[in-house]
Amino acid sequence: MKVVTMYPEVNRDKCTGCRTCERVCPVLAIKVVDKKATVDMSRCRGCAACEQRCPVYALAMVKRDDPFTVQVKVRDEMLPRIKEICARARINPEYIVCYCTATRAEEVVAAILEGAATPEEISLATGVRTGCKVECIQPVLRLLEAAGIKPARPEGGWQWYGRTITAFEIPQAVKAKFSKRGFYFDEDIKLLDKVAKATPTKEGAE
Amino acid sequence: MRPPIKPMPPRKSQYGIAPELVKKRVADMPGITSLLVSELFPDSPKVVFPGDRGIEAVRAATEAALEKVDMSMIKPNQSVNVLTSHHGFTLVGGEPFAEMLRTIRDVVARRTGCENIRLRAGVGLRFRETEEYIKRFRLDEHYKGKASGIAPIDEGIPIETEIGTLYGIKRAYDADWIIHAHNSDVREVHFHRQVDKVVKPFGMSYARIETRSTYHHNMGPRAANFTARAIFDSPFVQDKFAFTSFLVASPSGVVGVDADNNLYALNDRLTAAGCAFYGKIMTLLGQIDECIAVLDFPCPVPYVFAAGVIYANFAGANVDLFDLDNALPAYTWYTEAFYGKGGPLVEEVPPVNPAIKMCVHNYAWGGYPSAFFAEHIPTVVVGREQADLMNRDPQNLTYMNFATIADGTDAAMRFARAVTGTDKIIIFDGAAGGINVSESLAGLLVARAPEIGRRVDQYLLPRWLEQRGMDISVLKNLKTA
């Protein structure tokens, strides 16, 4: 769940049309049209990635007159599928995928069940990846994969490159070579597995 | 009692309120005293900064450390990226770290004849932060216009590793050679657990979001550090790696500079040093039974620090942060992610340090997801401006849902004392070499320090080092004062 309170204002005199903003936007809300950045206000989730990476400081974040909330409601009839997909991804449905918006795995899967088939569409629906922009891409990709979806990367964009390894997939040889150096691979796998299989709390079942 | 140590002054930044809006520092209030780390633990290492020689001591230490480094691989017509990140710029005011970076450039240019030397400075979650430091410390001038910030959403480059493809930031690696320049403070020990501390920036500061997300979601709290080692070990990085230089930090200040062509040799020395230098102060702070914690430093909420220890460490100090047999500290993002709607999902998740009865946020920045702190620790934010700052920060939109606002510092402290019933106050304000506390808390810490010192030396330190596959003897090669 994300409250969208800000949007980027473009200083057209400064904008050089370099497309950096377009390449970093996690929801594809900003595009260069006629050599100037143009914001689609209905898509923008106020993450400030464009403002933070513009090489000529041509963008400024300003308050929206009409703040709104994006959220995908986890409906009861979705729960069996949510549990199934989360189990396949080895992520607990209540696991917090995005620290900035406190979005849980179950909401990400609910977005997928409602038709979101890329990280960009999931971000648009739930707000994940529109806080710090950094930490939540892997669980999003893992949950998409577990739902049987192989998303396409935005053409020419830097939004994301690919899923990476999980602890469950670390080769045995690597574990054997480095476990005496403070890398507690097997112990952490046990912990992650226990979290993934933990029974949702009373509140979680609501 | 000693007078308080002067706190680090407010800094102009897009991530914090204007310095003039910080009307009062908690260290200046009645009843606040200070403790020097060297008095609490008389065997603390000697420091070169702060000291009589000023910043010149850091330049001299860097030059001496670099003397034994082989730079012959760098040819005059080639390019070099000096890779670094944001953290060092808040350490003892930031000038020592900046001076090490300046000296590296000067020595490399002098010894190799190479002039195409760039500074590439990574960031945490505030993508303009190193740009601010580059300007503040005039590193752009020193690097002849070739200093820039790099962020994890910048263009990426795939790096093939023994655990599959990971992703670096392309501009970090767009040179013939890279020099890894960092500092050894252990502020985020709750994440790296002092495992491969020196290698970690390859998985964070120079890495794309995919890699950073791997660290924080895919690997587990103690296995995650391998992500960085996998990148560093890759043929791609090995072919470019020239050497490394670290500002050696301790809770008392800068201890020296250590440099090496062998990153793992340096890693062993600084891992042991980290456990030895910081283990006592962290363990001592874990002894506090009740307190009001004050944030009063130009950094995001978890990173505000004093005596080398950050607030996030203190929020986890009810657990031995160095002991790898503890699956989780009381606070990391893994811990946070494992909190279900009704509480922790598994019993291994410890509660946030119950000694912190209230937090007074007198001055701290946004730019790091911090709502967890306000949700778990009663928090009073001083002034509407700071509340507004958090409310417009995309990483903290719910921080103020859990915090209350006081008009001024006096009112906030009075409220905190009245509600908690404690007069023990610990201030995270960047005090160099020590920590500002209330007189009542000072008494407790002074009384407990000798026993903690003994316990760390005799029992805990050998255990921490054994868990990391090393022995205290590696410290004999550390280049310090």
XYZ file of C-alpha atoms in Angstrom:
687
model
C 0.000 0.000 0.000
C 1.378 3.404 -0.913
C 0.116 6.916 -0.318
C 1.086 8.994 -3.325
C 1.654 12.550 -2.164
C 4.253 14.004 -4.545
C 5.008 14.354 -8.236
C 7.967 15.653 -10.234
C 7.752 19.056 -11.840
C 9.922 19.426 -14.939
C 11.933 22.558 -15.569
C 11.743 22.513 -19.355
C 14.502 25.091 -19.703
C 16.958 22.835 -17.911
C 15.791 19.485 -19.362
C 18.135 18.203 -22.065
C 16.013 15.213 -23.066
C 18.731 12.746 -22.048
C 16.147 10.073 -21.090
C 17.741 9.177 -17.748
C 14.393 9.822 -16.026
C 12.639 7.526 -18.472
C 15.171 4.761 -17.894
C 14.947 4.809 -14.083
C 11.192 5.283 -13.580
C 9.856 2.102 -11.900
C 6.339 2.641 -13.250
C 7.118 4.057 -16.714
C 5.392 7.328 -15.831
C 7.876 9.746 -17.351
C 8.853 9.890 -20.998
C 10.809 12.231 -23.185
C 8.489 13.740 -25.765
C 9.846 16.288 -28.235
C 13.160 16.275 -26.325
C 11.552 17.204 -22.986
C 10.556 15.039 -20.007
C 6.795 14.670 -19.671
C 5.062 13.180 -16.630
C 1.951 10.995 -16.783
C 0.359 12.119 -13.519
C -2.000 9.153 -13.376
C 0.885 6.666 -13.390
C 3.416 8.549 -11.255
C 3.859 7.072 -7.769
C 5.984 9.926 -6.411
C 9.162 7.899 -5.830
C 11.524 10.702 -6.912
C 13.837 8.377 -8.891
C 13.728 10.839 -11.807
C 14.427 13.821 -9.567
C 17.272 11.973 -7.851
C 19.077 10.917 -11.038
C 18.483 13.800 -13.442
C 22.033 14.843 -14.369
C 21.056 18.511 -14.800
C 18.738 18.826 -11.783
C 15.772 19.625 -14.033
C 13.166 18.006 -11.795
C 11.729 19.012 -8.430
C 9.316 17.029 -6.283
C 6.205 18.985 -5.322
C 3.134 18.159 -3.290
C 0.092 16.832 -5.080
C -3.181 18.651 -4.601
C -4.893 15.285 -4.859
C -2.958 12.654 -2.851
C -4.238 9.130 -3.331
C -3.574 5.595 -2.151
C -2.692 2.577 -4.264
C -3.391 -0.839 -2.815
C -4.534 -4.232 -3.978
C -7.044 -5.727 -1.609
C -6.306 -9.311 -0.652
C -9.667 -11.019 -1.133
C -10.609 -14.239 0.636
C -11.036 -16.173 -2.587
C -7.439 -15.343 -3.511
C -5.937 -16.912 -0.401
C -5.442 -20.482 -1.686
C -3.601 -19.206 -4.791
C -1.614 -16.708 -2.727
C -0.456 -19.472 -0.401
C 0.427 -21.716 -3.323
C 2.465 -19.064 -5.174
C 4.196 -17.867 -2.007
C 5.088 -21.443 -1.075
C 6.610 -21.971 -4.515
C 8.649 -18.773 -4.089
C 9.539 -19.864 -0.513
C 8.248 -16.551 0.828
C 5.708 -16.265 3.642
C 2.520 -14.419 2.532
C 3.034 -12.001 5.435
C 6.696 -11.372 4.603
C 7.363 -7.652 4.144
C 8.618 -7.247 0.591
C 8.954 -3.454 0.661
C 10.136 -1.748 3.865
C 9.172 1.746 2.707
C 5.529 0.903 2.111
C 5.280 -2.148 4.414
C 3.821 -4.094 1.496
C 3.549 -7.811 2.177
C 4.057 -10.675 -0.260
C 0.337 -11.450 -0.237
C -0.477 -8.039 -1.742
C 2.121 -8.493 -4.473
C 0.593 -11.858 -5.357
C -2.888 -10.347 -5.241
C -1.713 -7.810 -7.819
C -0.388 -10.650 -9.969
C -3.707 -12.463 -9.666
C -5.429 -9.286 -10.804
C -3.326 -9.235 -13.944
C -0.046 -7.469 -13.126
C 2.578 -9.324 -15.164
C 5.693 -7.159 -14.774
C 7.473 -5.427 -11.877
C 6.276 -2.119 -13.347
C 2.623 -3.167 -13.231
C 3.034 -4.528 -9.699
C 4.581 -1.236 -8.594
C 1.786 0.707 -10.215
C -0.814 -1.346 -8.344
C 0.849 -1.703 -4.933
C 3.550 0.961 -4.630
C 6.431 -1.476 -4.093
C 9.686 -0.228 -5.675
C 8.460 3.384 -5.318
C 9.992 4.122 -1.909
C 13.723 3.618 -1.731
C 13.637 2.129 -5.254
C 16.391 -0.310 -4.316
C 15.618 -3.231 -2.082
C 12.467 -5.034 -3.233
C 13.051 -6.155 -6.813
C 14.136 -9.726 -5.986
C 11.027 -10.865 -4.061
C 8.902 -9.271 -6.782
C 10.735 -11.259 -9.479
C 10.610 -14.432 -7.378
C 6.852 -14.120 -6.884
C 6.274 -13.482 -10.594
C 8.379 -16.524 -11.430
C 6.457 -18.623 -8.920
C 3.246 -17.535 -10.631
C 4.647 -18.830 -13.908
C 5.279 -15.404 -15.402
C 8.484 -14.413 -17.165
C 8.281 -10.635 -17.476
C 9.932 -8.640 -20.243
C 12.282 -5.825 -19.294
C 11.318 -2.305 -20.373
C 13.137 -1.748 -23.661
C 16.277 0.315 -23.180
C 15.428 0.862 -19.520
C 17.489 0.362 -16.388
C 14.464 -0.530 -14.236
C 15.709 -4.073 -13.567
C 17.952 -6.684 -15.134
C 17.106 -10.101 -13.727
C 16.443 -12.468 -10.868
C 19.494 -13.556 -8.922
C 20.321 -16.521 -6.751
C 18.635 -17.362 -3.446
C 20.194 -19.109 -0.457
C 18.288 -22.248 -1.397
C 20.244 -22.436 -4.655
C 23.800 -21.896 -3.384
C 26.010 -24.692 -4.779
C 27.181 -27.235 -2.213
C 30.808 -26.643 -3.200
C 30.514 -22.944 -2.356
C 28.957 -23.747 1.000
C 31.690 -26.223 1.825
C 34.436 -23.797 0.803
C 33.266 -20.790 2.787
C 31.174 -21.946 5.732
C 34.108 -21.651 8.142
C 34.491 -17.960 7.306
C 31.309 -16.816 9.039
C 28.892 -17.521 6.193
C 26.146 -19.534 7.885
C 24.552 -20.846 4.683
C 22.761 -23.934 5.971
C 21.647 -22.264 9.193
C 20.169 -19.351 7.234
C 18.444 -21.674 4.773
C 16.826 -23.369 7.755
C 15.705 -19.985 9.107
C 14.365 -18.750 5.754
C 12.495 -22.000 5.267
C 10.990 -21.785 8.728
C 9.806 -18.231 8.059
C 8.377 -19.232 4.685
C 6.391 -22.065 6.262
C 5.285 -20.201 9.395
C 1.564 -20.222 9.924
C 0.016 -16.825 9.285
C -0.976 -15.069 12.473
C -4.569 -14.547 13.500
C -4.543 -11.041 12.056
C -2.955 -12.343 8.873
C -5.868 -14.630 8.218
C -8.331 -11.760 8.146
C 31.676 15.115 35.539
C 33.117 16.005 32.143
C 31.340 18.642 30.051
C 29.500 17.340 26.988
C 31.460 16.731 23.766
C 30.510 19.207 21.069
C 28.023 17.460 18.781
C 28.498 17.447 15.025
C 26.824 20.591 13.649
C 23.711 20.362 11.453
C 24.434 20.040 7.738
C 22.700 21.540 4.753
C 21.232 18.689 2.730
C 18.176 17.955 0.688
C 17.549 15.024 3.053
C 17.296 17.074 6.243
C 15.755 20.269 7.509
C 17.669 23.534 7.114
C 20.441 23.810 9.744
C 18.981 27.044 11.129
C 15.825 25.168 12.089
C 17.797 23.101 14.602
C 17.325 25.511 17.506
C 18.770 23.476 20.347
C 21.072 20.485 20.794
C 20.279 18.044 23.557
C 23.957 17.887 24.557
C 23.657 21.538 25.633
C 20.873 20.841 28.114
C 21.461 20.724 31.896
C 22.507 17.401 33.398
C 24.324 16.122 30.312
C 27.892 14.931 30.668
C 30.249 12.932 28.488
C 32.269 9.758 28.669
C 35.404 9.148 26.644
C 35.769 5.667 25.200
C 39.431 5.717 26.228
C 38.423 6.292 29.855
C 35.820 3.553 29.813
C 38.307 1.166 28.219
C 41.901 2.247 28.926
C 43.279 -0.256 26.380
C 41.487 1.538 23.505
C 43.766 1.983 20.468
C 45.656 5.262 20.045
C 44.140 7.622 17.484
C 45.730 9.824 14.828
C 42.615 11.959 14.412
C 41.363 13.952 16.218
C 44.850 14.870 17.431
C 47.546 17.515 17.690
C 48.647 17.183 14.074
C 45.163 17.739 12.690
C 44.277 16.469 9.247
C 47.950 16.272 8.239
C 48.174 13.088 10.311
C 45.651 11.398 8.023
C 47.591 12.418 4.910
C 50.819 11.107 6.430
C 49.161 7.826 7.465
C 47.723 7.355 3.967
C 51.065 8.045 2.290
C 52.819 5.620 4.620
C 50.227 2.887 4.045
C 50.388 3.300 0.266
C 54.178 3.065 0.212
C 54.005 -0.711 0.478
C 51.340 -1.081 -2.186
C 52.261 -2.198 -5.701
C 50.869 0.239 -8.282
C 53.011 -0.930 -11.189
C 50.008 -2.344 -13.034
C 48.695 1.194 -13.634
C 50.185 2.764 -16.774
C 50.253 6.489 -17.545
C 47.835 6.228 -20.471
C 45.258 4.181 -18.577
C 42.202 5.060 -16.494
C 41.559 4.446 -12.812
C 38.312 4.597 -10.819
C 38.716 5.221 -7.108
C 35.573 3.584 -5.747
C 34.101 4.742 -2.473
C 30.784 5.462 -0.787
C 28.954 7.861 1.464
C 29.565 6.475 4.960
C 33.047 7.838 5.575
C 31.888 11.407 5.125
C 30.031 11.451 8.424
C 32.884 9.915 10.395
C 34.505 12.470 12.743
C 33.047 15.228 10.579
C 34.046 13.635 7.278
C 37.301 15.516 6.694
C 39.610 12.555 7.511
C 37.900 10.378 4.933
C 38.013 13.150 2.338
C 41.721 13.621 3.042
C 42.429 9.921 2.490
C 40.630 10.136 -0.862
C 42.614 13.225 -1.854
C 45.882 11.575 -0.863
C 45.127 8.417 -2.844
C 44.709 10.504 -5.981
C 47.910 12.417 -5.354
C 50.003 9.326 -4.665
C 48.651 7.340 -7.619
C 49.273 10.239 -10.012
C 52.775 10.781 -8.650
C 53.844 7.153 -8.717
C 52.223 5.991 -11.956
C 52.086 9.120 -14.108
C 48.418 8.381 -14.683
C 46.183 11.455 -14.776
C 42.883 9.896 -15.754
C 41.864 9.188 -12.161
C 38.167 9.393 -11.345
C 36.335 9.301 -8.039
C 33.143 7.238 -8.207
C 31.216 7.539 -4.956
C 28.336 5.171 -4.248
C 25.355 5.909 -2.058
C 22.878 4.282 0.263
C 19.295 5.231 -0.433
C 19.876 8.973 -0.844
C 21.102 9.180 -4.397
C 22.403 12.762 -4.213
C 24.225 12.317 -0.922
C 27.727 11.753 -2.262
C 27.223 14.586 -4.738
C 26.663 16.795 -1.690
C 29.864 15.501 -0.055
C 31.913 15.865 -3.246
C 30.921 19.525 -3.292
C 31.303 20.092 0.452
C 34.808 18.582 0.597
C 35.807 20.013 -2.805
C 36.712 16.595 -4.122
C 35.605 17.587 -7.587
C 38.391 20.173 -7.694
C 40.935 17.739 -6.312
C 39.976 15.077 -8.843
C 40.167 17.709 -11.601
C 36.479 17.585 -12.442
C 36.373 13.786 -12.431
C 34.377 13.089 -9.261
C 30.784 11.917 -9.402
C 28.121 10.044 -7.494
C 26.862 6.671 -8.687
C 23.527 5.178 -7.675
C 22.101 1.658 -7.673
C 19.461 2.532 -10.283
C 22.065 3.763 -12.758
C 22.856 1.694 -15.830
C 23.964 -1.800 -14.826
C 26.526 -4.292 -15.950
C 26.126 -8.068 -15.537
C 28.914 -9.740 -13.570
C 29.332 -13.496 -13.871
C 30.123 -15.078 -10.507
C 30.365 -18.552 -9.052
C 26.789 -18.156 -7.804
C 25.409 -16.889 -11.109
C 24.898 -13.469 -12.627
C 24.930 -10.492 -10.292
C 24.842 -6.849 -11.350
C 27.185 -3.937 -10.769
C 26.848 -0.258 -11.592
C 28.378 0.183 -15.040
C 30.164 3.453 -14.271
C 31.900 1.930 -11.251
C 33.767 -0.353 -13.598
C 34.307 1.824 -16.680
C 38.060 2.135 -16.123
C 41.103 -0.048 -16.679
C 41.712 -0.267 -12.917
C 39.707 0.126 -9.739
C 40.922 1.158 -6.302
C 38.645 0.255 -3.389
C 38.697 3.113 -0.856
C 36.586 2.853 2.265
C 36.521 3.133 6.033
C 36.281 0.365 8.604
C 33.692 1.730 10.992
C 31.123 -0.849 11.963
C 28.044 1.289 12.062
C 25.901 -1.209 10.152
C 27.296 -4.255 11.943
C 23.732 -5.434 12.440
C 23.664 -6.198 8.703
C 27.157 -7.434 7.913
C 27.815 -8.910 11.374
C 31.503 -8.106 10.836
C 31.711 -10.878 8.249
C 33.648 -9.754 5.173
C 33.162 -6.126 6.173
C 35.869 -4.918 3.816
C 34.413 -6.808 0.846
C 30.826 -5.756 1.441
C 30.808 -2.571 -0.689
C 31.159 -4.722 -3.821
C 27.701 -6.033 -3.004
C 26.297 -2.667 -1.977
C 28.042 0.593 -2.793
C 29.107 -0.451 -6.300
C 26.159 -2.728 -6.979
C 22.846 -2.443 -8.741
C 19.464 -2.874 -7.073
C 19.267 -6.546 -8.098
C 22.399 -7.327 -6.081
C 21.395 -5.234 -3.104
C 17.993 -6.870 -3.066
C 19.726 -10.271 -3.161
C 21.606 -9.271 -0.032
C 18.507 -8.142 1.825
C 15.913 -10.692 0.691
C 17.383 -13.762 -0.995
C 20.216 -15.000 1.164
C 19.530 -14.873 4.900
C 21.034 -12.614 7.552
C 24.381 -14.392 7.860
C 24.832 -15.842 4.372
C 24.092 -12.563 2.622
C 27.636 -11.240 2.823
C 28.693 -13.878 0.350
C 26.981 -11.832 -2.358
C 29.760 -9.253 -2.163
C 32.528 -11.878 -2.074
C 31.079 -13.532 -5.179
C 31.286 -10.230 -7.058
C 34.775 -9.423 -5.860
C 36.009 -12.917 -6.762
C 34.592 -12.707 -10.293
C 37.133 -12.619 -13.141
C 35.562 -9.308 -14.248
C 36.430 -7.551 -10.980
C 39.720 -9.378 -10.422
C 40.958 -8.190 -13.809
C 40.414 -4.579 -12.757
C 41.299 -4.623 -9.075
C 44.503 -2.729 -8.284
C 44.530 -2.266 -4.504
C 42.549 -1.106 -1.526
C 42.953 1.635 1.075
C 40.911 1.891 4.276
C 40.618 4.595 6.885
C 40.842 2.506 10.054
C 38.166 3.660 12.481
C 37.567 2.987 16.151
C 35.025 4.329 18.662
C 37.708 6.808 19.792
C 38.450 8.202 16.336
C 40.650 7.436 13.341
C 43.328 4.914 14.257
C 45.259 5.019 10.985
C 45.150 3.994 7.330
C 45.746 0.465 6.072
C 46.256 -0.456 2.429
C 46.981 -3.662 0.548
C 46.982 -5.287 -2.867
C 45.436 -8.310 -1.205
C 41.891 -7.441 -0.203
C 41.435 -10.585 1.845
C 44.527 -9.922 3.939
C 43.159 -6.473 4.748
C 39.734 -8.016 5.312
C 41.123 -10.325 7.984
C 42.949 -7.503 9.754
C 39.966 -5.172 9.764
C 37.448 -7.865 10.656
C 39.484 -8.674 13.738
C 40.016 -4.970 14.438
C 36.300 -4.312 14.142
C 35.458 -6.979 16.707
C 38.258 -5.831 18.999
C 37.689 -2.063 18.744
C 33.889 -1.958 18.766
C 32.997 -5.094 20.704
C 33.412 -3.493 24.120
C 31.419 -0.326 23.556
C 28.587 -2.220 21.865
C 28.457 -4.798 24.635
C 28.540 -2.038 27.247
C 25.623 -0.201 25.655
C 23.718 -3.480 25.731
C 23.928 -3.243 29.534
C 21.666 -0.196 29.669
C 18.471 -1.186 31.423
C 16.288 1.814 30.560
C 16.805 5.095 28.738
C 15.585 7.845 26.500
C 17.498 7.690 23.208
C 18.074 11.017 21.486
C 18.726 11.427 17.754
C 20.656 14.630 17.081
C 22.861 14.172 14.019
C 22.808 14.933 10.272
C 22.042 11.420 9.053
C 18.989 9.206 8.520
C 17.338 7.830 11.672
C 19.198 4.484 11.944
C 22.627 5.974 11.155
C 22.855 8.691 13.803
C 25.807 7.768 15.980
C 28.113 8.415 18.889
C 31.167 6.515 20.124
C 31.164 4.806 16.733
C 27.848 3.091 17.404
C 24.699 3.903 15.477
C 21.139 4.064 16.750
C 20.248 0.949 14.734
C 22.999 -0.960 16.576
C 21.610 0.269 19.854
C 18.112 -0.814 18.807
C 19.637 -4.305 18.538
C 21.962 -4.149 21.535
C 19.763 -6.475 23.584
C 21.322 -9.214 21.417
C 25.065 -9.814 20.939
C 25.402 -8.385 17.426
C 28.754 -10.080 16.807
C 27.666 -13.561 17.912
C 26.825 -15.463 14.746
C 25.040 -18.168 16.710
C 22.240 -15.629 17.111
C 20.309 -15.981 13.878
C 19.075 -12.417 13.967
C 19.822 -9.183 15.734
C 16.846 -7.314 17.127
C 16.895 -5.031 14.113
C 17.849 -5.569 10.493
C 15.704 -5.538 7.410
C 15.540 -9.320 7.696
C 14.114 -8.893 11.188
C 11.695 -6.271 9.912
C 10.559 -8.456 7.017
C 9.912 -11.321 9.430
C 7.395 -9.317 11.467
C 3.985 -10.607 10.433
C 0.775 -8.684 11.032
C 0.457 -10.030 14.537
C 4.149 -10.040 15.477
C 7.260 -12.015 14.551
C 6.631 -15.018 12.320
C 9.217 -17.194 14.112
C 10.589 -17.296 17.637
C 14.149 -16.535 16.469
C 13.116 -12.885 15.934
C 14.082 -10.913 19.041
C 12.189 -7.810 20.146
C 13.644 -4.354 19.549
C 15.857 -3.325 22.490
C 13.368 -2.977 25.353
C 15.731 -0.609 27.186
C 14.756 2.189 24.796
C 11.707 3.562 26.521
C 11.344 6.526 24.202
C 13.168 8.140 21.298
C 13.445 11.914 20.960
C 14.088 12.772 17.325
C 15.648 16.185 17.833
C 17.440 16.188 14.471
C 17.701 13.379 11.916
C 17.165 12.961 8.195
C 14.843 10.988 5.996
C 16.138 8.962 3.077
C 16.040 5.565 4.747
C 12.932 3.509 5.528
C 12.539 4.217 9.234
C 8.882 3.700 10.060
C 9.842 0.442 11.803
C 11.662 2.459 14.477
C 8.710 4.745 15.174
C 6.334 1.779 15.150
C 8.356 -0.164 17.727
C 9.743 2.640 19.906
C 7.591 5.527 21.181
C 8.971 8.508 19.249
C 8.708 12.274 19.685
C 9.782 14.406 16.733
C 10.868 17.958 17.488
C 9.193 20.527 15.259
C 6.677 20.499 12.463
C 9.420 20.944 9.861
C 10.937 17.546 10.630
C 7.526 15.907 10.635
C 6.852 17.448 7.225
C 10.252 16.245 6.009
C 9.351 12.674 6.864
C 5.849 13.054 5.435
C 7.165 14.035 2.022
C 9.904 11.395 1.962
C 8.775 8.437 -0.196
C 10.709 6.137 2.153
C 8.967 7.384 5.311
C 5.381 8.147 4.472
C 4.133 6.297 7.562
C 6.833 7.373 10.046
C 4.644 10.094 11.504
C 1.684 7.688 11.739
C 3.491 6.289 14.782
C 5.268 9.385 16.122
C 4.096 12.494 17.898
C 5.347 16.071 17.546
C 6.692 18.436 20.200
C 7.108 22.132 19.521
C 10.634 22.282 20.873
C 13.531 20.291 22.335
C 12.752 21.265 25.940
C 9.149 20.157 25.634
C 10.145 16.877 23.973
C 12.656 16.011 26.682
C 10.284 16.997 29.473
C 7.576 14.838 27.927
C 9.955 11.891 27.494
C 11.132 12.081 31.102
C 7.592 12.367 32.449
C 6.202 9.484 30.394
C 9.085 7.044 30.829
C 9.992 7.953 34.396
C 13.687 7.619 33.619
C 16.425 10.240 33.686
C 18.897 8.049 31.809
C 19.574 9.727 28.481
C 21.870 8.614 25.673
C 22.505 11.017 22.799
C 23.456 9.972 19.279
C 24.931 13.246 18.012
C 28.213 12.291 16.352
C 30.276 13.048 19.459
C 33.848 12.148 18.489
C 35.771 9.856 20.802
C 33.000 9.451 23.303
C 29.348 9.701 24.048
C 27.077 12.312 25.611
C 24.798 10.936 28.313
C 22.929 12.056 31.397
C 24.823 11.867 34.690
C 22.697 8.949 35.897
C 23.507 6.891 32.809
C 27.167 7.855 32.993
C 27.307 6.330 36.453
C 25.921 3.037 35.235
C 28.293 2.839 32.250
C 31.397 3.714 34.287
C 30.506 1.080 36.863
C 29.935 -1.663 34.298
C 32.807 -0.928 31.870
C 35.641 -2.818 33.650
C 33.718 -6.073 33.834
C 32.539 -5.734 30.222
C 36.139 -5.115 29.135
C 37.235 -8.313 30.850
C 34.352 -10.349 29.456
C 35.026 -9.242 25.881
C 38.782 -9.874 26.126
C 38.556 -13.248 27.825
C 35.431 -14.791 26.407
C 33.535 -12.920 23.704
C 36.323 -11.733 21.380
C 37.955 -15.167 20.969
C 34.509 -16.622 20.284
C 33.624 -13.930 17.684
C 36.926 -14.439 15.870
C 36.641 -18.213 15.892
C 33.199 -17.945 14.305
C 34.849 -15.980 11.486
C 37.685 -18.427 11.035
C 40.445 -16.201 12.373
C 42.741 -15.510 15.260
C 43.548 -12.298 17.142
C 47.140 -12.570 15.881
C 46.087 -11.110 12.502
C 45.961 -7.736 14.253
C 49.749 -7.581 14.529
C 49.982 -6.530 10.865
C 47.387 -3.755 11.146
C 48.779 -0.358 10.087
C 47.732 2.042 12.824
C 49.118 4.797 14.995
